[in-house]
Coordinates of C-alpha atoms and ligand atoms in Angstrom, one line a residue:
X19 CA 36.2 -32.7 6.5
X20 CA 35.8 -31.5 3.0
X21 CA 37.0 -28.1 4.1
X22 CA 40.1 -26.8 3.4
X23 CA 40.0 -23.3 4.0
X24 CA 40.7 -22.2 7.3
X25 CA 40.1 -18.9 8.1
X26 CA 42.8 -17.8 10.5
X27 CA 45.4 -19.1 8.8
X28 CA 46.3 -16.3 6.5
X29 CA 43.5 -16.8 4.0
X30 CA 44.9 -13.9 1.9
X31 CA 48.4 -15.7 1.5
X32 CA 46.4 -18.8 0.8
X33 CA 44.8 -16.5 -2.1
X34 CA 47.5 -15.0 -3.6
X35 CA 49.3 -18.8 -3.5
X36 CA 45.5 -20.2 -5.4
X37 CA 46.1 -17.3 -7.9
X38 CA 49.8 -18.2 -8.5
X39 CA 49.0 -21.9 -8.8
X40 CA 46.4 -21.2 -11.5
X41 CA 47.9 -18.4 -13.9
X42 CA 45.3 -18.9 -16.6
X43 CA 42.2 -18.1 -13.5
X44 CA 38.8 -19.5 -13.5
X45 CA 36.4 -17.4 -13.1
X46 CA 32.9 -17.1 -11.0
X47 CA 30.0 -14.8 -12.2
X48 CA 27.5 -14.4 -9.4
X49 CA 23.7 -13.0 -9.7
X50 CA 22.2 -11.9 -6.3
X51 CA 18.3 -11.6 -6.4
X52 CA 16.3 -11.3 -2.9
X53 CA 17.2 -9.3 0.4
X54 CA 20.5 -7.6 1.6
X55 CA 21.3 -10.7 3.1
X56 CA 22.0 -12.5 -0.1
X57 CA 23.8 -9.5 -1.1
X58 CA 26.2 -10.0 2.2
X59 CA 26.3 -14.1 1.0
X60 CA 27.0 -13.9 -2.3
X61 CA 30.2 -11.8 -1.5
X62 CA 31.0 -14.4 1.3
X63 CA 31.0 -17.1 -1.4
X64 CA 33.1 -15.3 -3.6
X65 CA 35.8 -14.7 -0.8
X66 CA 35.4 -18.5 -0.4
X67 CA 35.7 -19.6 -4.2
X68 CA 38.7 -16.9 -4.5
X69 CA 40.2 -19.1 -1.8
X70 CA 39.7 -22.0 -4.3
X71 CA 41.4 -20.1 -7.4
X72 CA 38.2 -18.2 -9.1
X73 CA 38.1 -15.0 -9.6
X74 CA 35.0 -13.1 -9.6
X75 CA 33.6 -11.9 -12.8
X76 CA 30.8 -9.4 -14.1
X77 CA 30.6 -11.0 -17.8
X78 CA 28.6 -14.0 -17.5
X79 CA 30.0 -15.5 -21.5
X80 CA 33.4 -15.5 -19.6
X81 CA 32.2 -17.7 -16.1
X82 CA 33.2 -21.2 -15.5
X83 CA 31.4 -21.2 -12.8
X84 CA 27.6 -19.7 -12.9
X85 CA 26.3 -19.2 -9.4
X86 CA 22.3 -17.7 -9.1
X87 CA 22.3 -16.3 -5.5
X88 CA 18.1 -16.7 -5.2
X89 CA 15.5 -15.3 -3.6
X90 CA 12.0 -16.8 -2.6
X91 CA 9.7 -14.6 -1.3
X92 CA 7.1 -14.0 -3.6
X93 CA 6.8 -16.2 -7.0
X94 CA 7.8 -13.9 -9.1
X95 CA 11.1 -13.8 -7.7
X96 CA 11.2 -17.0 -7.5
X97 CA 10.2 -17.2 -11.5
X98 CA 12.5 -15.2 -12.4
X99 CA 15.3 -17.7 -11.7
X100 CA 13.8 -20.1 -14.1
X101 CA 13.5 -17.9 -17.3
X102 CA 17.3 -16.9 -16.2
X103 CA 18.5 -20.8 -16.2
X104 CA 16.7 -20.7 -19.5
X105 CA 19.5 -18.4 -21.0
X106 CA 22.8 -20.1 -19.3
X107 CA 21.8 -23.8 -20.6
X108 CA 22.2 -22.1 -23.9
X109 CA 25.1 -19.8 -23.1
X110 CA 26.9 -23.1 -21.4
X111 CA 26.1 -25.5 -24.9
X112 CA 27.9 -22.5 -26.6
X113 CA 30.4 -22.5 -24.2
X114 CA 30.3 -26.2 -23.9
X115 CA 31.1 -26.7 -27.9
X116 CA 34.2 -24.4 -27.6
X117 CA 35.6 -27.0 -25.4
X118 CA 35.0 -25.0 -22.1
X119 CA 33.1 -26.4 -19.2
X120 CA 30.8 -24.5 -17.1
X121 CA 29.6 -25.1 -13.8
X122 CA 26.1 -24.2 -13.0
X123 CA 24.8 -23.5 -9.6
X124 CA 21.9 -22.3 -7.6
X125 CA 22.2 -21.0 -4.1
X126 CA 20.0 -19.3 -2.0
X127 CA 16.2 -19.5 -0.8
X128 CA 14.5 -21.1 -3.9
X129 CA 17.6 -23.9 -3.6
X130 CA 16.7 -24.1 0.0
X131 CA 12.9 -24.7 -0.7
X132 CA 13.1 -26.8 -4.1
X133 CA 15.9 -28.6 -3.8
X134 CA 16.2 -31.6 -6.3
X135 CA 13.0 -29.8 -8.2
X136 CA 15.4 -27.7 -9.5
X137 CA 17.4 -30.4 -11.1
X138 CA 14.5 -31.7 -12.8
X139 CA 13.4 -28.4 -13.9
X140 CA 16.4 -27.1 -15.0
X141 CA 18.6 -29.8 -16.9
X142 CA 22.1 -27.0 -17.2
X143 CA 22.1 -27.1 -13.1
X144 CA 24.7 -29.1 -11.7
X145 CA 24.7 -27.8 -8.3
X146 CA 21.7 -26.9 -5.5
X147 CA 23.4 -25.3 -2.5
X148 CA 20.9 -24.1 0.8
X149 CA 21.8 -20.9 2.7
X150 CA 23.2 -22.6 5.7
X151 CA 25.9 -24.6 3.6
X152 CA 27.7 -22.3 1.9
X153 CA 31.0 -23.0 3.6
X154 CA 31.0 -26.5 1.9
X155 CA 30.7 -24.6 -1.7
X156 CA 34.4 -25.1 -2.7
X157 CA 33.9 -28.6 -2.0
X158 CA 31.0 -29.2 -3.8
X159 CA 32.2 -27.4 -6.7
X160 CA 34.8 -29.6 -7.0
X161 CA 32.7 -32.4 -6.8
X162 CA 30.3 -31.2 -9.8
X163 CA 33.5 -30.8 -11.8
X164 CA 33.8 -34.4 -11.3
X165 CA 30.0 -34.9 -13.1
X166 CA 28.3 -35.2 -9.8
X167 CA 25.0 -33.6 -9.4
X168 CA 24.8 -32.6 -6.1
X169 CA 21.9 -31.0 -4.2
X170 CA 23.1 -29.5 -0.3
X171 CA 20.1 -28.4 1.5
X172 CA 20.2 -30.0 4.6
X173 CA 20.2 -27.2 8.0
X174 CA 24.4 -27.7 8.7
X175 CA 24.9 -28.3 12.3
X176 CA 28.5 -26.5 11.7
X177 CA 28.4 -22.5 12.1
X178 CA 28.8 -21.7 8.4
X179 CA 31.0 -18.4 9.3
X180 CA 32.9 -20.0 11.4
X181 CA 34.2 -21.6 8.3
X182 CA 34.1 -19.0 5.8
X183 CA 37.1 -17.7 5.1
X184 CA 37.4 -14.3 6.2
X185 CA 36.2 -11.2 4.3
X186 CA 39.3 -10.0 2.3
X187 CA 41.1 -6.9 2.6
X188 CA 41.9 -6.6 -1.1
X189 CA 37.8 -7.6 -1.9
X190 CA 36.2 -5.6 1.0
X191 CA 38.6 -2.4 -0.5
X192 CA 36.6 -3.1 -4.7
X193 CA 33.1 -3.4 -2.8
X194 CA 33.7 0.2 -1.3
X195 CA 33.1 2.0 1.9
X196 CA 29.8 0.5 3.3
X197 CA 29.5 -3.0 3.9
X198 CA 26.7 -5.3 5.3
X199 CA 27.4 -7.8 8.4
X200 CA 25.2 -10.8 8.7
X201 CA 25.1 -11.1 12.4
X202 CA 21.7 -13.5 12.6
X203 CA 20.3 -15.7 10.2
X204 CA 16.8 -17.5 10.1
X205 CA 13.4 -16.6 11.6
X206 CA 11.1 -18.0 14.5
X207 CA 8.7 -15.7 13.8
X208 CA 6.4 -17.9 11.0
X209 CA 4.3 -14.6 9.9
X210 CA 1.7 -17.1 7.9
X211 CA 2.7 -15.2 4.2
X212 CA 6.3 -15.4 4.8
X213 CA 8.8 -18.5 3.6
X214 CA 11.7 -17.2 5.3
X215 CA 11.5 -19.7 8.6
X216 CA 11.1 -22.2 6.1
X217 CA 13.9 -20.9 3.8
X218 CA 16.6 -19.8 6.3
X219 CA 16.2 -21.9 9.2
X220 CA 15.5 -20.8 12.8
X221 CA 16.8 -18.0 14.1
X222 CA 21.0 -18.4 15.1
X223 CA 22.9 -15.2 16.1
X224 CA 26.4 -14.9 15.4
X225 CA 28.8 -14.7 18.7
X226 CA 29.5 -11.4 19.6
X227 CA 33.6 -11.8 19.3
X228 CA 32.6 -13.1 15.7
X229 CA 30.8 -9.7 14.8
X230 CA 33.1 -7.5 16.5
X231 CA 36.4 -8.6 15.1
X232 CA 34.4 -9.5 11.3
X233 CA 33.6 -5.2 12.0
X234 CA 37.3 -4.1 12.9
X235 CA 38.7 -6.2 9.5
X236 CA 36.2 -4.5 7.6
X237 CA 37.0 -1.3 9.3
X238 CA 40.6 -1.5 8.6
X239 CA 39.9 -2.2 5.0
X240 CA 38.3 1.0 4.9
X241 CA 34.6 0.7 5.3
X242 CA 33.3 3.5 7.2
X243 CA 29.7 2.5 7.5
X244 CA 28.5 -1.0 8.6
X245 CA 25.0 -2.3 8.5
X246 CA 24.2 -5.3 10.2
X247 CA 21.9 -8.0 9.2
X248 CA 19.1 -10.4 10.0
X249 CA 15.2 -11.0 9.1
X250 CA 14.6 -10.4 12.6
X251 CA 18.1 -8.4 13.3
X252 CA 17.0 -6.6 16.9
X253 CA 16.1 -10.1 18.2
X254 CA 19.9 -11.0 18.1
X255 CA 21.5 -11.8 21.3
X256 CA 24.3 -12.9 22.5
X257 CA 26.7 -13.1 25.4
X258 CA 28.4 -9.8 26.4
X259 CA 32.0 -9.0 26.4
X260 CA 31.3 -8.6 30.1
X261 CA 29.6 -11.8 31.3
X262 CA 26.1 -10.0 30.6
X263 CA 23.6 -11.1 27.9
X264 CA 23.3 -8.6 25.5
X265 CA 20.8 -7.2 23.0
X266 CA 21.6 -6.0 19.6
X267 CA 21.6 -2.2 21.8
X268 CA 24.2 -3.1 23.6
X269 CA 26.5 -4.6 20.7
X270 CA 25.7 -1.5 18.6
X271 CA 27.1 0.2 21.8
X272 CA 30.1 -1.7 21.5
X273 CA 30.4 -1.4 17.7
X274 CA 30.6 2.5 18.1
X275 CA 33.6 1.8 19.9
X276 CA 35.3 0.6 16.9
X277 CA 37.8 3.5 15.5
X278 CA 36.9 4.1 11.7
X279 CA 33.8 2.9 11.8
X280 CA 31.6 6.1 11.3
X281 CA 27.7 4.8 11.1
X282 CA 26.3 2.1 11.8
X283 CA 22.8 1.4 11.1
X284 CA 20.3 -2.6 11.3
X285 CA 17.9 -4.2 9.1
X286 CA 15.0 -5.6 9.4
X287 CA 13.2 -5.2 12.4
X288 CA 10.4 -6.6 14.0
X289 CA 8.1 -4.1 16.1
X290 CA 7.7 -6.9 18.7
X291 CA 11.6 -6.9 19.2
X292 CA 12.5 -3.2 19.8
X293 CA 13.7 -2.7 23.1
X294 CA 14.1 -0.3 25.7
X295 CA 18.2 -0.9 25.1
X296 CA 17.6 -0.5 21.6
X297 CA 15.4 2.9 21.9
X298 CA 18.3 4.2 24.1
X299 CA 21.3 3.4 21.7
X300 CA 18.9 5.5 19.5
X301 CA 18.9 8.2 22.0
X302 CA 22.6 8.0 22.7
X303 CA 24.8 7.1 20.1
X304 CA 25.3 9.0 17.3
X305 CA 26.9 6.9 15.4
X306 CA 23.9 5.0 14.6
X307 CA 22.0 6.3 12.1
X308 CA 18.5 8.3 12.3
X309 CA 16.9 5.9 10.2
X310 CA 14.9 2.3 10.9
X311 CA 13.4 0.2 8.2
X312 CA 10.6 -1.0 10.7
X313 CA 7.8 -3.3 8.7
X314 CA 4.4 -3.5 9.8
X315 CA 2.5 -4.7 6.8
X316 CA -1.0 -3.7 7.6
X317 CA -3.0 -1.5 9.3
X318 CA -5.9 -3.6 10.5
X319 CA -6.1 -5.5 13.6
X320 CA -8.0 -8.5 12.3
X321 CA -5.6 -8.7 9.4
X322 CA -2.6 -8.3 11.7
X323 CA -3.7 -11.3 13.7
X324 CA -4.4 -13.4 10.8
X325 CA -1.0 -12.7 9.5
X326 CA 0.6 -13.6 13.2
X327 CA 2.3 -10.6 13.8
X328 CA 1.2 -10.8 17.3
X329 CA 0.9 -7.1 17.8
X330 CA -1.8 -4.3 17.0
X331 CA -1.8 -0.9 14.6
X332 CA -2.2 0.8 18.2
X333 CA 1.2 -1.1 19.7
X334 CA 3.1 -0.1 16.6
X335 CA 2.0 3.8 16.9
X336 CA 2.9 3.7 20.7
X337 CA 6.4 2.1 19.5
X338 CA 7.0 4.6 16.8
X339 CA 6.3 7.4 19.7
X340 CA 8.8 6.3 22.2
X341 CA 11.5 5.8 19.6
X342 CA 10.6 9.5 18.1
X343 CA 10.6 10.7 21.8
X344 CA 14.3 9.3 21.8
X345 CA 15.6 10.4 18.6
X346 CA 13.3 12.8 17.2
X347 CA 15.0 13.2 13.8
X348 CA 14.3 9.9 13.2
X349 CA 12.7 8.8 9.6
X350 CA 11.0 5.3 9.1
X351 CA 11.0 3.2 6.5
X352 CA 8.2 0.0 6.3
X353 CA 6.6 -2.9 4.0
X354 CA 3.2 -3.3 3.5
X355 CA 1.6 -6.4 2.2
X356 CA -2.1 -5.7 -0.1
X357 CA -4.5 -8.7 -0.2
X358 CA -3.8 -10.7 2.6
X359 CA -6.6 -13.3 2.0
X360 CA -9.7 -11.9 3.9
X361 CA -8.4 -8.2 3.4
X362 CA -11.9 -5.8 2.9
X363 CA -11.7 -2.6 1.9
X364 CA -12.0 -1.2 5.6
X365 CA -9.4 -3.4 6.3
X366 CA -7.4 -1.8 3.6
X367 CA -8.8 1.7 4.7
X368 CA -6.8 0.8 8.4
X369 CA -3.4 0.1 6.5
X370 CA -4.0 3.9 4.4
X371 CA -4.6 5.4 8.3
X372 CA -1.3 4.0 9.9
X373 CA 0.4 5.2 7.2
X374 CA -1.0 8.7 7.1
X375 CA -0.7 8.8 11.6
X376 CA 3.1 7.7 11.0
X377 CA 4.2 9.2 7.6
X378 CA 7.2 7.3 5.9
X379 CA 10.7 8.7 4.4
X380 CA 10.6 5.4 2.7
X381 CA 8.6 2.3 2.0
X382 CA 8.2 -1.2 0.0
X383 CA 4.9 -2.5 -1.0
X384 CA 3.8 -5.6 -2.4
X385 CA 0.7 -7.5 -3.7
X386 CA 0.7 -10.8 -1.5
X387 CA 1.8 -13.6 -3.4
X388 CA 0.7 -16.7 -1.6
X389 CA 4.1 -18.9 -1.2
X390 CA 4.0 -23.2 -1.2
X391 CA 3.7 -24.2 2.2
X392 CA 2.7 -21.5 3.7
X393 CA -0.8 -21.0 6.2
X394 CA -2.0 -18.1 4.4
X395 CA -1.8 -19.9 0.5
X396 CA -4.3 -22.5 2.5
X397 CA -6.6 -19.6 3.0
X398 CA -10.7 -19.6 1.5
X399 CA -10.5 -16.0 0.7
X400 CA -8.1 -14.9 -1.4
X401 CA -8.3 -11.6 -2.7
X402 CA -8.9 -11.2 -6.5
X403 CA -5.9 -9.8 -8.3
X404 CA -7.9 -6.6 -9.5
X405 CA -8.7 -5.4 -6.4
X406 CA -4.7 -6.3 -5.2
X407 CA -3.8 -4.0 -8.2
X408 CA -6.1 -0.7 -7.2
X409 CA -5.3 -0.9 -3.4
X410 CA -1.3 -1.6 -4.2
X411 CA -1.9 1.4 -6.3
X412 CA -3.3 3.6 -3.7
X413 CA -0.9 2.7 -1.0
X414 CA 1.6 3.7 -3.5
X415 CA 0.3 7.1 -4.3
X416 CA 0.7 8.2 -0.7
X417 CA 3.8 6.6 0.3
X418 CA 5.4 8.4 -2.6
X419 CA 4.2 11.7 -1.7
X420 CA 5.3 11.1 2.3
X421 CA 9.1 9.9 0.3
X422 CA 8.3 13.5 -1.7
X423 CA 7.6 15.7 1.4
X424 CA 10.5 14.2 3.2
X425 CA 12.9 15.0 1.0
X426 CA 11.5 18.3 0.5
X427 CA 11.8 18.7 3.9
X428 CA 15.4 18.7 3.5
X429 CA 15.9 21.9 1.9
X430 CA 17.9 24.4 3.2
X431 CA 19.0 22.0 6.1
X432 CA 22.7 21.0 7.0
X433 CA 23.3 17.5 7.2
X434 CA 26.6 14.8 7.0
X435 CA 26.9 13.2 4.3
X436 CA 29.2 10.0 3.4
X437 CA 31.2 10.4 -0.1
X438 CA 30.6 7.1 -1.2
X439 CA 31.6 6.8 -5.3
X440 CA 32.6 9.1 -8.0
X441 CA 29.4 10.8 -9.5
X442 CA 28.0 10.7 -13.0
X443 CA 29.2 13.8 -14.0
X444 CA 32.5 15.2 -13.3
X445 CA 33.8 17.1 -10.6
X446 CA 31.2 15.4 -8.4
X447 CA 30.6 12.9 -5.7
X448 CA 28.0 11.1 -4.6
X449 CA 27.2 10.0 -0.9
X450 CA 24.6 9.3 1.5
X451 CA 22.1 11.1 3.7
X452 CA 21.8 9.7 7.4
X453 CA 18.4 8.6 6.2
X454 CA 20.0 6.8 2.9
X455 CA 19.2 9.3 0.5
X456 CA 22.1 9.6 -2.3
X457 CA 23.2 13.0 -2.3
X458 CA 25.1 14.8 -5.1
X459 CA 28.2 16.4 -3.3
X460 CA 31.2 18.9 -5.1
X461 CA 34.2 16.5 -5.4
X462 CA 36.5 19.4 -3.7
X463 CA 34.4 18.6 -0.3
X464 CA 36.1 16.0 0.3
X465 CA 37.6 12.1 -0.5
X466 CA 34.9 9.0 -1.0
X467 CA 34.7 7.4 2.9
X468 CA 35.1 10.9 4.4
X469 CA 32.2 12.0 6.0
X470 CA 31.6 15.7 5.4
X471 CA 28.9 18.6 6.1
X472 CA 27.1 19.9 3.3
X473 CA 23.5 22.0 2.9
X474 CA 20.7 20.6 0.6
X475 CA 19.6 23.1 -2.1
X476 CA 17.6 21.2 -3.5
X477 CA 15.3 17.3 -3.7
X478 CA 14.8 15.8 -6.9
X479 CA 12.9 12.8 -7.4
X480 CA 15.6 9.9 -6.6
X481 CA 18.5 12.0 -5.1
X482 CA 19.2 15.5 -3.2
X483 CA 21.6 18.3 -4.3
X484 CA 23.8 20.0 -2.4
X485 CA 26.3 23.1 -1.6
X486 CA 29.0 23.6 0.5
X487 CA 28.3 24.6 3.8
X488 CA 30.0 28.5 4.0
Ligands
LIG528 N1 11.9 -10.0 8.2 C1 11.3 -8.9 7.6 C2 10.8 -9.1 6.2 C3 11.3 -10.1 5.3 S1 10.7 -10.3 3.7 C4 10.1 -8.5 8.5 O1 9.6 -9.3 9.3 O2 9.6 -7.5 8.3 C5 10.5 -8.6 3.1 C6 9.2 -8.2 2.8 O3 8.6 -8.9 1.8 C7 8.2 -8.3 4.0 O4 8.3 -7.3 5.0 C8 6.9 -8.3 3.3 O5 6.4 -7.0 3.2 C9 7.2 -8.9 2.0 N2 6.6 -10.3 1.8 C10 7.0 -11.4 2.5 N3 6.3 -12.4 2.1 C11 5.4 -12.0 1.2 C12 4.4 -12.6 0.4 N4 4.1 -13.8 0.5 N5 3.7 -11.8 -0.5 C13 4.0 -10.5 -0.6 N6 4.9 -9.9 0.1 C14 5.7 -10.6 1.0
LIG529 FE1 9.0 -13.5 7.4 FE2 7.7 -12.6 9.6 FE3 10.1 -13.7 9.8 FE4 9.9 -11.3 8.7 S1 9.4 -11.9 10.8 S2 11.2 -13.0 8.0 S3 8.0 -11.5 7.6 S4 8.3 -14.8 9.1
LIG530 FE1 14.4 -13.6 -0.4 FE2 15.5 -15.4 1.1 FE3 16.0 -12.8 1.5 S1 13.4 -15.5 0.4 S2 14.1 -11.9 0.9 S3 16.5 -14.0 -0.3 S4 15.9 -14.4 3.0

């Protein structure tokens, strides 16, 4: 095994004792592009490297190691890694002159789906790691300090978390009250714009004893608010505490059980995997928030097919009516994709319809951007750029004034509110709505990770305002 790190076995001894060994430290800087679910690995790889003596960093001039968590999804993401890599071959010849060596290394879905490319491309990399390999990083670090070049993409048939060491108290305390929880990783779904299946892997949940007792050690580091993870995260199952198999309702269920955990909330859904169970933990626990981030990415039928979603405009309404029916202060959040090859403009009109028969608190939308390997970049008819530009432009007019009207909404209204950080002015805090919102909060109403009551006066454009409650 090139693993050394075992979780159980007091990783947090075994961290003080790396620290001790090392008194002049080596340092890690870390860049996270993409989805939340970078976010969630790149702190996971830092727990690992601290394991292995680094310390994490936020000035890049000071790293010995460089890691580029990356994301794939569209090229310009994907682009942006390259004019990055552009800046640290220079910043590591600097380095590099002073006598200091640095360690260069790209992680994430563009190592995943370039691999040795990147090597080629980029000269200063000495190191391509794939999502699912991550628990081998300390090794292969090691091994690059050596002069390897070393590319690990293949699909590990080890559990990565499983060997992970274990968030960290003292880290999971600096990070703050909210944390995400991976608790599925990969996609079956192949929607024909998306590289995720091909990036991530198929679709693995995470054991339910895994999740739970990852929940109670972030829980007694503090974190009130957990938000669990996947590209298709209410597809997760697993086997119950109790025998049963269970869907991500009933392990929310058993979440809420959890004492200090205060919300919980799941992204990203797919419409095709919301369940009754799910609906009802909607209905029933309050502890999970009134808010779901619930993609549908087009209005139109024909474009729906041809993007093999596998379910209508119609079936997605009907959804969105039973889960209001259960939780009626629920908001919903959504992507949309503009120019799908083949998109016309009464396709387009159809995606402008479901938005107005819905009405979202939030939204994302993009221009497609066909992706390498992908069916839809095969497609005839691609839609010209202009026409990409005025409908993403329109889309974005009214889902601005649904995020507007929302928040305006608000006024007047008494809601709980999580004290999350300090605010930019003094005397203030500022925390978060049940529907994500930040909201600017009097420091005397309470400590950051309690949850308090507070009425909005008033919605600006990126936050709300508020006042005690008398
Ligand atoms: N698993 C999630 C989405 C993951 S990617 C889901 O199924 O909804 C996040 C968002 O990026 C997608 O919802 C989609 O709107 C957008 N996206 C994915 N591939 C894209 C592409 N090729 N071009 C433009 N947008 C894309
Ligand atoms: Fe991509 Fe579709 Fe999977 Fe979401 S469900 S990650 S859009 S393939
Ligand atoms: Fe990007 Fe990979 Fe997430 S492609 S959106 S970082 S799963």
């Amino acid at each position: 095994m090139e693993e050394n790190v075992t979780p159980e076995l007091g990783a947090e001894q075994m961290l003080e004792a790396a620290h001790a060994a090392r008194p002049e430290g080596k340092k890690v800087f870390v860049k996270t592009y993409g989805c939340q679910m970078n976010v969630y690995d790149s702190q996971r790889m830092s727990d690992a490297l601290a394991a292995d003596g680094y310390a994490p960093t936020d000035r890049i001039e000071e790293a010995d190691l460089v890691l580029l968590n990356t994301c794939h999804i569209r090229e310009k993401a994907a682009e942006k890694v390259y004019s990055e890599l552009g800046r640290i071959r220079q910043l590591k010849e600097e380095r590099g002159r002073d006598g200091r060596e640095t360690v260069v290394g790209v992680a994430g879905c563009v190592a995943q789906a370039e691999g040795r490319e990147i090597l080629r491309r980029a000269p200063a990399v000495d190191l391509v790691i794939g999502p699912q390999t991550y628990h081998r990083l300390p090794a292969v670090v090691r091994r690059a300090l050596g002069g390897e070049k070393i590319v690990e993409t293949d699909y590990a048939i080890e559990d990565k978390f499983e060997h992970l060491p274990a968030p960290q108290k003292k880290a999971v305390r600096s990070r703050g009250v909210t944390a995400f929880l991976t608790v599925q990783e990969g996609c079956d779904k192949f929607c024909t714009f998306c590289v995720v299946p091909y990036t991530r892997g198929a679709e693995v949940s995470r054991p339910v004893a895994q999740i739970v007792a990852e929940a109670e050690r972030l829980a007694a580091a503090g974190v009130r608010e957990v938000t669990l993870l996947g590209q298709n995260v209410n597809a997760w199952h697993g086997e119950g505490a109790d025998g049963r198999e269970w869907g991500l309702g009933e392990l929310l269920f058993r979440l809420a059980e959890i004492p200090g955990l205060g919300r919980l909330r799941y992204t990203t859904s797919h419409p095709r995997d919301m369940d009754d169970a799910l609906i009802a933990a909607h209905r029933d626990l309050d502890k999970l928030m009134p808010y779901l981030h619930l993609p549908v990415q087009a209005g139109s039928d024909r474009i729906l097919k041809a993007m093999n979603r596998k379910h209508t405009g119609d079936d997605y309404r009907r959804l969105i009516d039973r889960i209001r029916k259960a939780r009626p202060d629920i908001a919903m959040s959504g992507d949309f994709i503009v120019g799908f090859p083949g998109e016309t403009d009464a396709d387009f009109e159809e995606t402008m319809r479901l938005v107005r028969d819905v009405t979202y608190a939030q939204a994302f939308s993009f221009k497609y951007s066909p992706r390498p390997g992908t069916p839809g970049a095969d497609l005839d008819d691609q839609v010209p750029e202009g026409v990409k530009d005025e409908r993403l432009q329109a889309l974005q007019a009214l889902l601005t004034e649904q995020q507007r009207a929302f928040a305006a909404a608000l006024v007047g209204r008494t809601m709980d509110v999580l004290l999350e950080k300090p605010g930019r002015q003094a005397g203030q805090r500022v925390g978060r709505s049940p529907w994500l919102q930040p909201v600017i909060v009097d420091e005397k109403a309470g400590e950051i990770g309690d949850i308090v009551s507070v009425r909005i006066k008033e919605a600006g454009t990126n936050s709300l305002f508020s006042e005690p409650v008398s």
